[in-house]
Phi, psi and omega in degrees: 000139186262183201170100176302079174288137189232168174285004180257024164257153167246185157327321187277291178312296183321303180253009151296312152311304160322322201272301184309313177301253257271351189277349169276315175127324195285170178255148176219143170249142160256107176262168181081014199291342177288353191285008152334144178282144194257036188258329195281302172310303196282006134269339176283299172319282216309324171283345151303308181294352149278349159289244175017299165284003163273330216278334188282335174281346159068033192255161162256009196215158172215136144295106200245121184044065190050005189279161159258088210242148187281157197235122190266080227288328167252029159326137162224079162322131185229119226246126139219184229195102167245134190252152191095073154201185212295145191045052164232157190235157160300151206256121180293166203273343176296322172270318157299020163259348170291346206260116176257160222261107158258097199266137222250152178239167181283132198269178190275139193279310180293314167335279213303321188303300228302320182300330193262351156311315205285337205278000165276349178094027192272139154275309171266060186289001169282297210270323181308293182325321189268311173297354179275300223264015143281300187337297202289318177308314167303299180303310192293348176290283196292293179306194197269150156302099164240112179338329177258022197242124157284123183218017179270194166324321195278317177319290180312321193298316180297315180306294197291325171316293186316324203250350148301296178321301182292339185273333177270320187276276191267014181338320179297248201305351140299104199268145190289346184301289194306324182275335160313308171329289184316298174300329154324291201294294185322289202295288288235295204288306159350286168282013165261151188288169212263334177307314185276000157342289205296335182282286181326284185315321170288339174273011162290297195291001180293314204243013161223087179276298166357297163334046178305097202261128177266137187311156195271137176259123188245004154032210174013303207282313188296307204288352146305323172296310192280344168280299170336316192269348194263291187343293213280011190041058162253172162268174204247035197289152177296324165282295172341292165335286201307296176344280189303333187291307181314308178295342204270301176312281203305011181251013181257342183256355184249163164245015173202136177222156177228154175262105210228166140156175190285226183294118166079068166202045176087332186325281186315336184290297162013284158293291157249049148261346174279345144323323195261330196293301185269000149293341184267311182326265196319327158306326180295001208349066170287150178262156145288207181286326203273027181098330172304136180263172193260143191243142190287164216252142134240141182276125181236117192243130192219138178243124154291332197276335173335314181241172175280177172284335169294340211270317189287321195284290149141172211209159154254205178262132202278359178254319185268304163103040186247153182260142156235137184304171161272178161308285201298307170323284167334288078071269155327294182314311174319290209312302208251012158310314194299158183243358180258185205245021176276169188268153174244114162251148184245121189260168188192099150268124180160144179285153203274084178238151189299011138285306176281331194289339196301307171347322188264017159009270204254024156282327189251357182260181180307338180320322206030059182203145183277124160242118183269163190295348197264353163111349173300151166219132188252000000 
């Protein structure tokens, strides 16, 4: 079990998870474990070190927070961590000594795409691999230091989904070179600044000198967009399009995305004209590349800053000590509750800070999953 740690656990929520490991047996990681309040970790030691000297004591049965609880051996807790950054606290020293230290190195990059090319059906997952993770290697040397610009595992990670996806649409008629090309181009160009365009671009053709890419016809989908956009009484400038085109992609290869630039400058139109866009498709019952057909959009909008964190997340009551959900839990629960096949986008209008985003750890990494204060995970 993965598990999102936040500053809104307490003891009790701590050793209800506790209660469960050991009487089960499971492994559970808490990742994110110092943002804990560090009143909670120095209770938190002491109820590890009562699992940990029964399991060593060979007993079966334990007493834990007054409980008699049966004891499983091969329960574990497990941490990870990154320390020194805003709302974290340092690990009292009673628990770091429960803990033993594992320091994680940067894994080889080119490996891993090369293994998850061959498993998409790339034949030359060799040669390919190393040119995705030079691009990203090259970029992160060369373009401007920007706060949204990423060039890490997850970046590549993206690259190979997208050319997977494209490799399943054109396998036929695409040569691999091209649909790596392409997919490079798909992920990449979207968040870049229009100076480092120009720099990506030279280091692409630097490393597909060959490589030729024929323009993308997106036919059905662009003439819905330019209706979508003129409905909203907007104009039909050709970079908006792209724009909007740009958001479509990355929302077929992300399951989390940010909107990012300043003031007026389209971001919210954006968004819902590719709403509208893919709401008529799908009244239209158009198919996409890969055969699926497009579904209608639903929007759910939320300002995080607006509210606390208990009101978003949801919280318990410090007296009864009973829960209540949040916007956002709530929200969720519907989404995945629902039986029809339409999309829920959950919007966060609002600016972005490491007090509320954190929550959304393992909601945007592969975990896909929400963890409330309450020890639920949806």
């Amino acid at each position: 079990v993965v598990f999102n740690c936040s500053d809104q656990l307490d003891y009790m929520a701590m050793g209800k998870f506790f209660k469960g490991l050991a009487s089960s047996g499971a492994w559970a990681c808490f990742d994110e474990f110092n943002r804990i309040d560090i009143e909670v970790l120095s209770v938190v030691a002491q109820q590890v070190a009562t699992i940990q000297l029964a399991i060593k004591a060979r007993e079966r049965r334990f007493m834990f927070e007054g409980v008699d609880l049966q004891l499983r051996w091969t329960c574990a807790p497990f941490i990870t961590m990154n320390p020194g950054y805003a709302g974290r606290t340092e690990l009292p020293d009673n628990l770091a000594a429960l803990f033993r230290p594992v320091a994680m190195m940067v894994p080889d990059y080119a490996m891993i795409a090369e293994i998850f090319l061959y498993s998409f059906g790339f034949e030359d997952a060799k040669p390919l691999s190393k040119k995705v993770t030079t691009v990203f290697k090259l970029s992160s040397e060369q373009l401007s230091a920007q706060d949204h610009y990423d060039f890490g595992m997850r970046a590549v990670k993206t690259v190979i989904t997208a050319a997977g996806n494209l490799k399943r649409a054109f396998g036929e008629v695409m040569a691999e070179d091209q649909i790596a090309l392409r997919a490079i181009r798909d992920v990449n160009v979207p968040k870049l600044l229009q100076e480092d365009l120009v720099l990506f671009n030279g280091i692409v053709s630097d490393l597909f000198p060959e490589t030729k890419l024929k323009e993308v016809d997106y036919g059905i989908f662009e003439t819905h967009v330019t209706q979508s956009i003129e409905e909203h009484k907007l104009q039909p400038v050709p970079g908006f399009v792209t724009k909007v085109i740009q958001l479509y992609e990355t929302t077929v290869v992300r399951h989390g995305l940010m909107l990012v630039g300043p003031t007026c400058s389209g971001k919210t139109r954006c968004r819902e004209v590719l709403t509208t866009a893919l709401t008529a498709l799908g009244a239209a019952g158009e198919k996409d590349d890969t055969g699926s057909p497009y579904t209608k959009v639903n929007n759910f909008v939320l300002n995080p800053k607006s509210i606390t964190m208990g009101q978003l997340y949801g919280q318990f009551d410090p007296l009864t000590h009973e829960w209540t959900d949040g916007i956002l839990s709530t929200l969720v629960r519907h989404g995945v509750a629902a039986q029809d096949t339409e999309k829920k986008w959950f919007v966060f209008d609002g600016p972005v800070d490491a007090i509320w985003i954190e929550n959304m750890n393992t909601v945007l990494d592969d975990n896909k999953k929400l963890c409330l204060a309450s020890g639920e995970i949806i």
